[in-house]
mmCIF file of C-alpha atoms in Angstrom:
data_model
loop_
_atom_site.group_PDB
_atom_site.id
_atom_site.type_symbol
_atom_site.label_atom_id
_atom_site.label_comp_id
_atom_site.label_asym_id
_atom_site.label_seq_id
_atom_site.Cartn_x
_atom_site.Cartn_y
_atom_site.Cartn_z
ATOM 1 C CA MET A 12 182.000 184.377 -35.100
ATOM 2 C CA SER A 13 178.254 185.012 -34.777
ATOM 3 C CA TRP A 14 177.939 183.728 -31.210
ATOM 4 C CA GLU A 15 178.993 185.890 -28.296
ATOM 5 C CA LYS A 16 181.662 184.638 -25.917
ATOM 6 C CA GLU A 17 179.165 183.741 -23.180
ATOM 7 C CA LEU A 18 177.111 181.583 -25.554
ATOM 8 C CA VAL A 19 180.215 179.805 -26.847
ATOM 9 C CA GLU A 20 181.244 179.077 -23.264
ATOM 10 C CA LYS A 21 177.796 177.628 -22.542
ATOM 11 C CA ALA A 22 178.049 175.524 -25.702
ATOM 12 C CA ASN A 23 181.423 174.164 -24.630
ATOM 13 C CA GLU A 24 180.018 173.271 -21.195
ATOM 14 C CA ILE A 25 177.302 171.254 -22.909
ATOM 15 C CA ILE A 26 179.780 169.574 -25.239
ATOM 16 C CA GLU A 27 181.797 168.455 -22.205
ATOM 17 C CA LEU A 28 178.787 166.437 -21.006
ATOM 18 C CA TYR A 29 179.107 164.014 -23.937
ATOM 19 C CA PRO A 30 181.771 161.410 -24.780
ATOM 20 C CA GLU A 31 181.695 162.604 -28.406
ATOM 21 C CA LYS A 32 181.290 166.237 -29.445
ATOM 22 C CA ARG A 33 178.768 165.467 -32.165
ATOM 23 C CA SER A 34 176.379 164.033 -29.577
ATOM 24 C CA ALA A 35 175.789 167.584 -28.298
ATOM 25 C CA LEU A 36 174.165 168.636 -31.587
ATOM 26 C CA GLY A 37 170.567 168.548 -30.301
ATOM 27 C CA PRO A 38 171.099 170.795 -27.267
ATOM 28 C CA LEU A 39 173.262 173.188 -29.285
ATOM 29 C CA LEU A 40 170.468 173.605 -31.805
ATOM 30 C CA TYR A 41 168.191 174.636 -28.952
ATOM 31 C CA LEU A 42 170.743 177.243 -27.861
ATOM 32 C CA ALA A 43 170.777 178.561 -31.414
ATOM 33 C CA GLN A 44 167.003 178.722 -31.537
ATOM 34 C CA GLU A 45 166.781 180.526 -28.214
ATOM 35 C CA LYS A 46 169.300 183.068 -29.520
ATOM 36 C CA ASP A 47 167.480 183.995 -32.742
ATOM 37 C CA GLY A 48 164.028 182.412 -32.553
ATOM 38 C CA HIS A 49 165.053 179.980 -35.275
ATOM 39 C CA ILE A 50 168.097 178.041 -36.503
ATOM 40 C CA SER A 51 169.989 180.652 -38.500
ATOM 41 C CA ASN A 52 172.623 179.889 -41.113
ATOM 42 C CA ASP A 53 175.220 181.615 -38.934
ATOM 43 C CA SER A 54 174.382 179.273 -36.064
ATOM 44 C CA ILE A 55 174.663 176.251 -38.335
ATOM 45 C CA VAL A 56 178.200 177.332 -39.233
ATOM 46 C CA GLU A 57 179.022 177.980 -35.567
ATOM 47 C CA ILE A 58 177.753 174.597 -34.400
ATOM 48 C CA SER A 59 179.550 172.834 -37.259
ATOM 49 C CA ASN A 60 182.849 174.336 -36.111
ATOM 50 C CA LEU A 61 182.200 173.610 -32.439
ATOM 51 C CA ILE A 62 181.520 169.881 -32.799
ATOM 52 C CA GLY A 63 183.489 169.054 -35.930
ATOM 53 C CA ILE A 64 180.799 167.953 -38.351
ATOM 54 C CA THR A 65 179.760 169.431 -41.677
ATOM 55 C CA GLU A 66 177.235 172.210 -42.063
ATOM 56 C CA VAL A 67 175.109 169.835 -44.137
ATOM 57 C CA GLN A 68 174.982 167.376 -41.241
ATOM 58 C CA VAL A 69 173.881 170.128 -38.847
ATOM 59 C CA LYS A 70 171.281 171.355 -41.318
ATOM 60 C CA SER A 71 169.913 167.846 -41.908
ATOM 61 C CA VAL A 72 169.081 167.439 -38.218
ATOM 62 C CA ALA A 73 167.750 170.996 -37.833
ATOM 63 C CA SER A 74 165.419 170.531 -40.796
ATOM 64 C CA PHE A 75 164.234 167.015 -39.893
ATOM 65 C CA TYR A 76 162.816 167.548 -36.393
ATOM 66 C CA SER A 77 159.761 169.785 -36.116
ATOM 67 C CA MET A 78 160.746 171.326 -32.757
ATOM 68 C CA TYR A 79 163.703 172.991 -34.473
ATOM 69 C CA LYS A 80 162.405 175.983 -36.385
ATOM 70 C CA GLU A 81 163.906 177.100 -39.694
ATOM 71 C CA GLU A 82 161.992 180.388 -39.715
ATOM 72 C CA GLN A 83 161.743 182.902 -36.902
ATOM 73 C CA THR A 84 158.913 182.239 -34.503
ATOM 74 C CA GLY A 85 156.920 184.706 -32.485
ATOM 75 C CA LYS A 86 157.629 185.272 -28.810
ATOM 76 C CA TYR A 87 154.961 182.681 -27.975
ATOM 77 C CA LEU A 88 154.734 179.396 -29.866
ATOM 78 C CA LEU A 89 151.176 178.068 -29.482
ATOM 79 C CA SER A 90 151.100 174.298 -30.058
ATOM 80 C CA VAL A 91 147.605 172.825 -29.907
ATOM 81 C CA CYS A 92 147.314 169.026 -29.818
ATOM 82 C CA LYS A 93 145.123 167.418 -32.485
ATOM 83 C CA SER A 94 145.706 163.731 -31.637
ATOM 84 C CA ILE A 95 142.938 161.281 -30.795
ATOM 85 C CA SER A 96 142.432 161.950 -27.059
ATOM 86 C CA CYS A 97 142.391 165.703 -27.560
ATOM 87 C CA GLU A 98 140.253 165.380 -30.687
ATOM 88 C CA ILE A 99 137.654 163.366 -28.761
ATOM 89 C CA ASN A 100 137.605 166.110 -26.139
ATOM 90 C CA ASP A 101 136.954 168.833 -28.736
ATOM 91 C CA SER A 102 140.442 170.149 -29.355
ATOM 92 C CA ARG A 103 139.143 171.323 -32.725
ATOM 93 C CA SER A 104 137.175 174.062 -30.954
ATOM 94 C CA VAL A 105 140.317 175.092 -29.080
ATOM 95 C CA ILE A 106 142.270 175.123 -32.348
ATOM 96 C CA ASN A 107 139.620 177.262 -34.017
ATOM 97 C CA SER A 108 139.515 179.677 -31.081
ATOM 98 C CA VAL A 109 143.276 180.178 -31.159
ATOM 99 C CA LYS A 110 143.248 180.594 -34.934
ATOM 100 C CA ASP A 111 140.408 183.116 -34.773
ATOM 101 C CA PHE A 112 142.110 185.161 -32.068
ATOM 102 C CA THR A 113 145.550 185.220 -33.682
ATOM 103 C CA GLY A 114 144.366 185.288 -37.298
ATOM 104 C CA LEU A 115 146.925 182.609 -38.092
ATOM 105 C CA GLU A 116 146.870 179.371 -40.029
ATOM 106 C CA ASN A 117 149.105 176.401 -39.313
ATOM 107 C CA TYR A 118 152.817 177.314 -38.979
ATOM 108 C CA GLU A 119 152.181 181.025 -39.471
ATOM 109 C CA THR A 120 153.618 183.891 -37.394
ATOM 110 C CA ASP A 121 151.939 187.261 -36.986
ATOM 111 C CA SER A 122 153.550 190.440 -38.269
ATOM 112 C CA ASP A 123 154.335 191.672 -34.746
ATOM 113 C CA LYS A 124 156.205 188.431 -33.951
ATOM 114 C CA VAL A 125 154.015 187.802 -30.890
ATOM 115 C CA PHE A 126 152.438 184.453 -31.829
ATOM 116 C CA THR A 127 153.310 181.455 -33.932
ATOM 117 C CA PHE A 128 150.566 178.855 -34.279
ATOM 118 C CA GLU A 129 150.840 175.150 -35.002
ATOM 119 C CA GLU A 130 148.676 172.052 -34.769
ATOM 120 C CA VAL A 131 150.707 169.184 -33.338
ATOM 121 C CA GLU A 132 150.493 165.486 -32.654
ATOM 122 C CA CYS A 133 150.403 163.999 -29.133
ATOM 123 C CA ILE A 134 152.191 166.046 -26.465
ATOM 124 C CA GLY A 135 151.815 163.407 -23.755
ATOM 125 C CA ALA A 136 148.909 164.891 -21.811
ATOM 126 C CA CYS A 137 146.077 162.614 -22.922
ATOM 127 C CA GLY A 138 144.539 162.431 -19.444
ATOM 128 C CA GLY A 139 144.135 166.208 -19.401
ATOM 129 C CA ALA A 140 142.858 166.606 -22.959
ATOM 130 C CA PRO A 141 142.526 168.954 -24.696
ATOM 131 C CA ALA A 142 146.082 170.128 -24.089
ATOM 132 C CA VAL A 143 148.082 173.062 -25.396
ATOM 133 C CA GLN A 144 151.688 174.100 -25.075
ATOM 134 C CA VAL A 145 153.037 177.650 -24.956
ATOM 135 C CA ASN A 146 156.764 177.554 -25.683
ATOM 136 C CA TYR A 147 156.529 173.848 -24.795
ATOM 137 C CA GLU A 148 155.076 174.592 -21.337
ATOM 138 C CA THR A 149 151.913 172.470 -21.075
ATOM 139 C CA VAL A 150 148.445 173.533 -19.935
ATOM 140 C CA GLU A 151 145.751 170.840 -19.716
ATOM 141 C CA GLY A 152 141.967 170.828 -19.811
ATOM 142 C CA LEU A 153 141.796 174.018 -21.853
ATOM 143 C CA THR A 154 138.401 175.166 -23.144
ATOM 144 C CA PRO A 155 137.824 177.413 -26.165
ATOM 145 C CA GLU A 156 136.902 180.280 -23.846
ATOM 146 C CA LYS A 157 139.980 179.800 -21.657
ATOM 147 C CA SER A 158 142.206 179.512 -24.704
ATOM 148 C CA ILE A 159 141.108 182.988 -25.803
ATOM 149 C CA GLN A 160 141.677 184.333 -22.286
ATOM 150 C CA MET A 161 145.160 182.819 -22.315
ATOM 151 C CA CYS A 162 145.992 184.426 -25.665
ATOM 152 C CA GLU A 163 144.687 187.781 -24.429
ATOM 153 C CA TRP A 164 146.830 187.485 -21.304
ATOM 154 C CA LEU A 165 149.921 186.652 -23.347
ATOM 155 C CA LYS A 166 149.340 189.554 -25.714
ATOM 156 C CA GLU A 167 148.625 192.095 -22.989
ATOM 157 C CA GLU A 168 151.025 191.007 -20.244
ATOM 158 C CA ARG A 169 153.898 189.774 -22.472
ATOM 159 C CA PRO A 170 155.440 187.587 -19.730
ATOM 160 C CA ASN A 171 159.158 187.043 -20.265
ATOM 161 C CA VAL A 172 159.028 183.515 -18.890
ATOM 162 C CA ILE A 173 156.249 180.995 -19.490
ATOM 163 C CA VAL A 174 155.754 178.553 -16.601
ATOM 164 C CA ALA A 175 153.425 175.565 -16.937
ATOM 165 C CA GLU A 176 152.230 175.790 -13.342
ATOM 166 C CA GLU A 177 151.141 179.391 -13.817
ATOM 167 C CA LEU A 178 149.338 178.596 -17.067
ATOM 168 C CA GLN A 179 147.546 175.693 -15.413
ATOM 169 C CA ASP A 180 146.459 177.798 -12.434
ATOM 170 C CA LYS A 181 145.165 180.617 -14.612
ATOM 171 C CA PHE A 182 143.590 178.795 -17.546
ATOM 172 C CA GLY A 183 143.692 175.014 -17.129
ATOM 173 C CA GLY A 184 141.119 172.433 -16.138
ATOM 174 C CA ILE A 185 141.469 168.712 -15.526
ATOM 175 C CA LYS A 186 145.089 167.510 -15.359
ATOM 176 C CA SER A 187 146.460 164.085 -16.243
ATOM 177 C CA PHE A 188 147.765 163.805 -12.676
ATOM 178 C CA ASP A 189 148.739 166.048 -9.802
ATOM 179 C CA TRP A 190 152.237 167.447 -10.229
ATOM 180 C CA ALA A 191 154.351 166.231 -7.315
ATOM 181 C CA ILE A 192 157.032 168.911 -7.371
ATOM 182 C CA LYS A 193 156.377 172.616 -7.870
ATOM 183 C CA ASP A 194 158.549 173.929 -10.681
ATOM 184 C CA ASN A 195 158.925 177.690 -11.006
ATOM 185 C CA THR A 196 161.151 177.505 -14.060
ATOM 186 C CA GLY A 197 159.942 177.746 -17.619
ATOM 187 C CA SER A 198 160.795 178.852 -21.122
ATOM 188 C CA SER A 199 161.536 182.330 -22.478
ATOM 189 C CA TYR A 200 161.250 181.533 -26.193
ATOM 190 C CA SER A 201 160.164 178.755 -28.531
ATOM 191 C CA VAL A 202 162.578 176.317 -26.876
ATOM 192 C CA PRO A 203 161.845 173.798 -24.104
ATOM 193 C CA GLY A 204 163.116 174.889 -20.701
ATOM 194 C CA PHE A 205 165.932 172.460 -19.916
ATOM 195 C CA GLN A 206 167.852 173.168 -16.703
ATOM 196 C CA ASN A 207 170.874 171.105 -17.762
ATOM 197 C CA ILE A 208 171.518 173.111 -20.934
ATOM 198 C CA GLY A 209 170.574 176.521 -19.597
ATOM 199 C CA THR A 210 167.370 177.195 -21.539
ATOM 200 C CA ALA A 211 165.200 177.107 -18.402
ATOM 201 C CA LYS A 212 164.446 180.478 -16.840
ATOM 202 C CA GLU A 213 162.848 181.446 -13.541
ATOM 203 C CA LYS A 214 160.154 184.095 -13.251
ATOM 204 C CA SER A 215 161.487 187.264 -11.692
ATOM 205 C CA LYS A 216 158.589 187.614 -9.259
ATOM 206 C CA TRP A 217 159.508 184.264 -7.709
ATOM 207 C CA LYS A 218 163.138 185.276 -7.527
ATOM 208 C CA LYS A 219 162.047 188.455 -5.763
ATOM 209 C CA HIS A 220 159.945 186.384 -3.370
ATOM 210 C CA TYR A 221 162.878 184.131 -2.483
ATOM 211 C CA TYR A 222 165.171 187.160 -2.125
ATOM 212 C CA LEU A 223 162.784 188.878 0.275
ATOM 213 C CA GLN A 224 162.320 185.616 2.151
ATOM 214 C CA SER A 225 166.083 185.273 2.627
ATOM 215 C CA ILE A 226 166.270 188.856 3.940
ATOM 216 C CA CYS A 227 163.556 188.054 6.522
ATOM 217 C CA VAL A 228 165.345 184.870 7.596
ATOM 218 C CA ASN A 229 168.681 186.637 7.996
ATOM 219 C CA PHE A 230 167.012 189.465 9.914
ATOM 220 C CA LEU A 231 165.434 186.986 12.341
ATOM 221 C CA LYS A 232 168.781 185.267 12.854
ATOM 222 C CA THR A 233 170.284 188.559 13.959
#
Protein backbone atom coordinates (compact mmCIF):
# COMPACT_ATOMS: atom_id res chain seq x y z
CA MET A 1 0.00 0.00 0.00
CA SER A 2 1.59 3.28 -1.13
CA TRP A 3 -0.85 5.55 0.70
CA GLU A 4 -0.48 6.16 4.41
CA LYS A 5 -3.34 5.29 6.74
CA GLU A 6 -4.43 8.91 7.17
CA LEU A 7 -4.70 9.44 3.41
CA VAL A 8 -6.68 6.22 2.96
CA GLU A 9 -9.07 7.36 5.70
CA LYS A 10 -9.53 10.70 3.94
CA ALA A 11 -10.16 8.87 0.67
CA ASN A 12 -12.81 6.70 2.29
CA GLU A 13 -14.52 9.80 3.74
CA ILE A 14 -14.72 11.23 0.23
CA ILE A 15 -16.01 7.97 -1.21
CA GLU A 16 -18.82 7.99 1.37
CA LEU A 17 -20.10 11.26 -0.13
CA TYR A 18 -21.11 9.51 -3.36
CA PRO A 19 -23.85 6.95 -4.09
CA GLU A 20 -21.35 4.98 -6.19
CA LYS A 21 -17.68 4.57 -5.31
CA ARG A 22 -16.47 5.23 -8.84
CA SER A 23 -17.99 8.71 -8.73
CA ALA A 24 -15.26 9.73 -6.27
CA LEU A 25 -12.53 9.24 -8.89
CA GLY A 26 -12.00 12.96 -9.61
CA PRO A 27 -11.44 14.06 -6.01
CA LEU A 28 -9.25 11.03 -5.31
CA LEU A 29 -7.01 11.97 -8.21
CA TYR A 30 -6.55 15.38 -6.62
CA LEU A 31 -5.54 13.72 -3.35
CA ALA A 32 -2.99 11.68 -5.29
CA GLN A 33 -1.63 14.76 -7.00
CA GLU A 34 -1.33 16.68 -3.74
CA LYS A 35 0.60 13.73 -2.28
CA ASP A 36 3.25 13.45 -5.01
CA GLY A 37 2.89 16.52 -7.23
CA HIS A 38 1.56 14.29 -9.99
CA ILE A 39 -0.57 11.17 -10.50
CA SER A 40 1.89 8.37 -9.80
CA ASN A 41 1.46 4.78 -10.92
CA ASP A 42 1.26 3.71 -7.28
CA SER A 43 -1.64 6.09 -6.72
CA ILE A 44 -3.43 4.77 -9.79
CA VAL A 45 -3.24 1.26 -8.31
CA GLU A 46 -4.40 2.55 -4.91
CA ILE A 47 -7.39 4.41 -6.34
CA SER A 48 -8.32 1.43 -8.52
CA ASN A 49 -8.52 -0.77 -5.43
CA LEU A 50 -10.41 1.81 -3.38
CA ILE A 51 -13.27 2.37 -5.84
CA GLY A 52 -13.34 -0.95 -7.67
CA ILE A 53 -12.48 0.03 -11.22
CA THR A 54 -9.56 -0.99 -13.39
CA GLU A 55 -6.22 0.78 -13.41
CA VAL A 56 -6.78 1.54 -17.10
CA GLN A 57 -10.01 3.35 -16.26
CA VAL A 58 -8.26 5.44 -13.61
CA LYS A 59 -5.40 6.20 -15.98
CA SER A 60 -7.76 7.20 -18.81
CA VAL A 61 -9.33 9.93 -16.67
CA ALA A 62 -6.00 11.08 -15.19
CA SER A 63 -4.49 11.43 -18.66
CA PHE A 64 -7.52 13.09 -20.30
CA TYR A 65 -8.01 16.16 -18.10
CA SER A 66 -5.24 18.76 -18.15
CA MET A 67 -5.57 19.69 -14.45
CA TYR A 68 -4.37 16.20 -13.54
CA LYS A 69 -0.62 16.09 -14.02
CA GLU A 70 1.20 12.98 -15.22
CA GLU A 71 4.64 14.40 -14.44
CA GLN A 72 5.76 16.03 -11.21
CA THR A 73 5.11 19.74 -11.06
CA GLY A 74 7.05 22.39 -9.23
CA LYS A 75 5.85 23.77 -5.92
CA TYR A 76 4.11 26.59 -7.81
CA LEU A 77 2.11 25.90 -10.96
CA LEU A 78 1.92 29.15 -12.96
CA SER A 79 -1.08 29.09 -15.32
CA VAL A 80 -1.32 32.16 -17.53
CA CYS A 81 -4.54 32.64 -19.51
CA LYS A 82 -4.18 33.09 -23.27
CA SER A 83 -7.87 33.25 -24.25
CA ILE A 84 -9.46 36.14 -26.11
CA SER A 85 -10.22 38.58 -23.25
CA CYS A 86 -6.77 38.15 -21.75
CA GLU A 87 -5.13 38.25 -25.18
CA ILE A 88 -6.83 41.57 -25.95
CA ASN A 89 -5.50 42.91 -22.65
CA ASP A 90 -1.91 41.90 -23.49
CA SER A 91 -1.61 38.59 -21.70
CA ARG A 92 1.15 37.77 -24.18
CA SER A 93 3.42 40.25 -22.38
CA VAL A 94 2.58 38.60 -19.06
CA ILE A 95 3.30 35.18 -20.57
CA ASN A 96 6.64 36.38 -21.92
CA SER A 97 7.58 37.95 -18.59
CA VAL A 98 6.87 34.74 -16.69
CA LYS A 99 8.75 32.68 -19.27
CA ASP A 100 11.74 35.02 -19.17
CA PHE A 101 11.89 34.97 -15.37
CA THR A 102 11.52 31.21 -14.98
CA GLY A 103 13.39 30.23 -18.14
CA LEU A 104 10.60 27.78 -18.92
CA GLU A 105 8.60 26.93 -22.01
CA ASN A 106 5.06 25.60 -21.97
CA TYR A 107 4.55 22.63 -19.59
CA GLU A 108 8.15 22.71 -18.37
CA THR A 109 9.34 22.50 -14.74
CA ASP A 110 12.61 23.97 -13.50
CA SER A 111 15.36 21.76 -12.11
CA ASP A 112 14.77 22.97 -8.54
CA LYS A 113 11.07 22.00 -8.75
CA VAL A 114 9.99 25.53 -7.80
CA PHE A 115 7.97 26.50 -10.89
CA THR A 116 5.95 24.77 -13.56
CA PHE A 117 4.70 27.00 -16.37
CA GLU A 118 1.71 26.56 -18.64
CA GLU A 119 -0.37 28.65 -21.01
CA VAL A 120 -4.05 27.87 -20.49
CA GLU A 121 -7.45 28.61 -21.95
CA CYS A 122 -10.11 30.68 -20.15
CA ILE A 123 -9.97 30.54 -16.34
CA GLY A 124 -13.21 32.46 -15.85
CA ALA A 125 -11.80 35.88 -14.98
CA CYS A 126 -12.44 37.76 -18.23
CA GLY A 127 -13.51 40.95 -16.45
CA GLY A 128 -10.14 41.13 -14.70
CA ALA A 129 -7.98 40.23 -17.69
CA PRO A 130 -5.16 39.45 -17.94
CA ALA A 131 -5.50 36.75 -15.29
CA VAL A 132 -3.07 34.22 -13.87
CA GLN A 133 -3.42 31.33 -11.48
CA VAL A 134 -0.83 30.09 -9.00
CA ASN A 135 -1.78 26.58 -7.90
CA TYR A 136 -5.26 27.44 -9.22
CA GLU A 137 -5.55 30.51 -6.96
CA THR A 138 -6.50 33.40 -9.26
CA VAL A 139 -4.96 36.87 -9.45
CA GLU A 140 -6.53 39.38 -11.86
CA GLY A 141 -5.32 42.49 -13.65
CA LEU A 142 -1.70 41.36 -13.62
CA THR A 143 0.86 43.44 -15.52
CA PRO A 144 4.19 42.16 -16.87
CA GLU A 145 6.02 44.06 -14.14
CA LYS A 146 3.77 42.70 -11.38
CA SER A 147 4.05 39.19 -12.76
CA ILE A 148 7.83 39.34 -12.31
CA GLN A 149 7.40 40.72 -8.79
CA MET A 150 5.02 37.87 -8.00
CA CYS A 151 7.49 35.26 -9.28
CA GLU A 152 10.29 36.86 -7.27
CA TRP A 153 8.12 36.79 -4.15
CA LEU A 154 7.26 33.13 -4.68
CA LYS A 155 10.89 32.18 -5.22
CA GLU A 156 12.21 34.15 -2.25
CA GLU A 157 9.43 33.69 0.30
CA ARG A 158 8.36 30.13 -0.66
CA PRO A 159 4.90 30.45 0.95
CA ASN A 160 3.48 27.07 1.96
CA VAL A 161 -0.07 28.11 1.13
CA ILE A 162 -1.13 30.23 -1.84
CA VAL A 163 -4.24 32.34 -1.17
CA ALA A 164 -5.96 34.25 -3.97
CA GLU A 165 -6.83 37.20 -1.75
CA GLU A 166 -3.19 37.67 -0.78
CA LEU A 167 -2.02 37.45 -4.38
CA GLN A 168 -4.62 39.99 -5.44
CA ASP A 169 -3.66 42.42 -2.67
CA LYS A 170 0.04 42.18 -3.44
CA PHE A 171 0.14 41.98 -7.23
CA GLY A 172 -3.32 42.31 -8.78
CA GLY A 173 -5.14 45.13 -10.52
CA ILE A 174 -8.70 45.35 -11.79
CA LYS A 175 -10.93 42.47 -10.64
CA SER A 176 -13.96 41.01 -12.40
CA PHE A 177 -16.03 41.88 -9.32
CA ASP A 178 -15.55 42.53 -5.64
CA TRP A 179 -15.26 39.30 -3.67
CA ALA A 180 -18.14 39.18 -1.18
CA ILE A 181 -16.64 36.78 1.34
CA LYS A 182 -13.04 36.87 2.55
CA ASP A 183 -11.46 33.46 2.12
CA ASN A 184 -8.21 32.78 3.95
CA THR A 185 -7.84 29.26 2.61
CA GLY A 186 -5.83 28.32 -0.43
CA SER A 187 -3.74 25.64 -2.07
CA SER A 188 -0.44 24.11 -0.98
CA TYR A 189 0.45 22.36 -4.24
CA SER A 190 -0.67 22.12 -7.86
CA VAL A 191 -4.18 21.13 -6.78
CA PRO A 192 -7.24 23.38 -6.34
CA GLY A 193 -8.05 24.12 -2.71
CA PHE A 194 -11.34 22.31 -2.09
CA GLN A 195 -12.61 22.43 1.50
CA ASN A 196 -14.91 19.42 1.05
CA ILE A 197 -12.11 17.05 0.01
CA GLY A 198 -9.41 18.41 2.29
CA THR A 199 -7.06 19.99 -0.24
CA ALA A 200 -7.71 23.52 1.04
CA LYS A 201 -5.19 24.84 3.55
CA GLU A 202 -5.18 27.93 5.75
CA LYS A 203 -2.17 30.22 6.08
CA SER A 204 -0.48 29.80 9.43
CA LYS A 205 -0.25 33.53 10.09
CA TRP A 206 -4.04 33.78 9.95
CA LYS A 207 -4.37 30.79 12.24
CA LYS A 208 -2.00 32.51 14.65
CA HIS A 209 -4.08 35.68 14.42
CA TYR A 210 -7.29 33.82 15.26
CA TYR A 211 -5.54 31.95 18.08
CA LEU A 212 -4.28 35.17 19.64
CA GLN A 213 -7.69 36.74 19.16
CA SER A 214 -9.35 33.87 21.04
CA ILE A 215 -6.85 34.26 23.90
CA CYS A 216 -7.72 37.98 24.17
CA VAL A 217 -11.46 37.22 24.16
CA ASN A 218 -11.13 34.57 26.85
CA PHE A 219 -8.94 36.87 28.94
CA LEU A 220 -11.56 39.64 28.76
CA LYS A 221 -14.29 37.20 29.78
CA THR A 222 -12.36 36.39 32.93
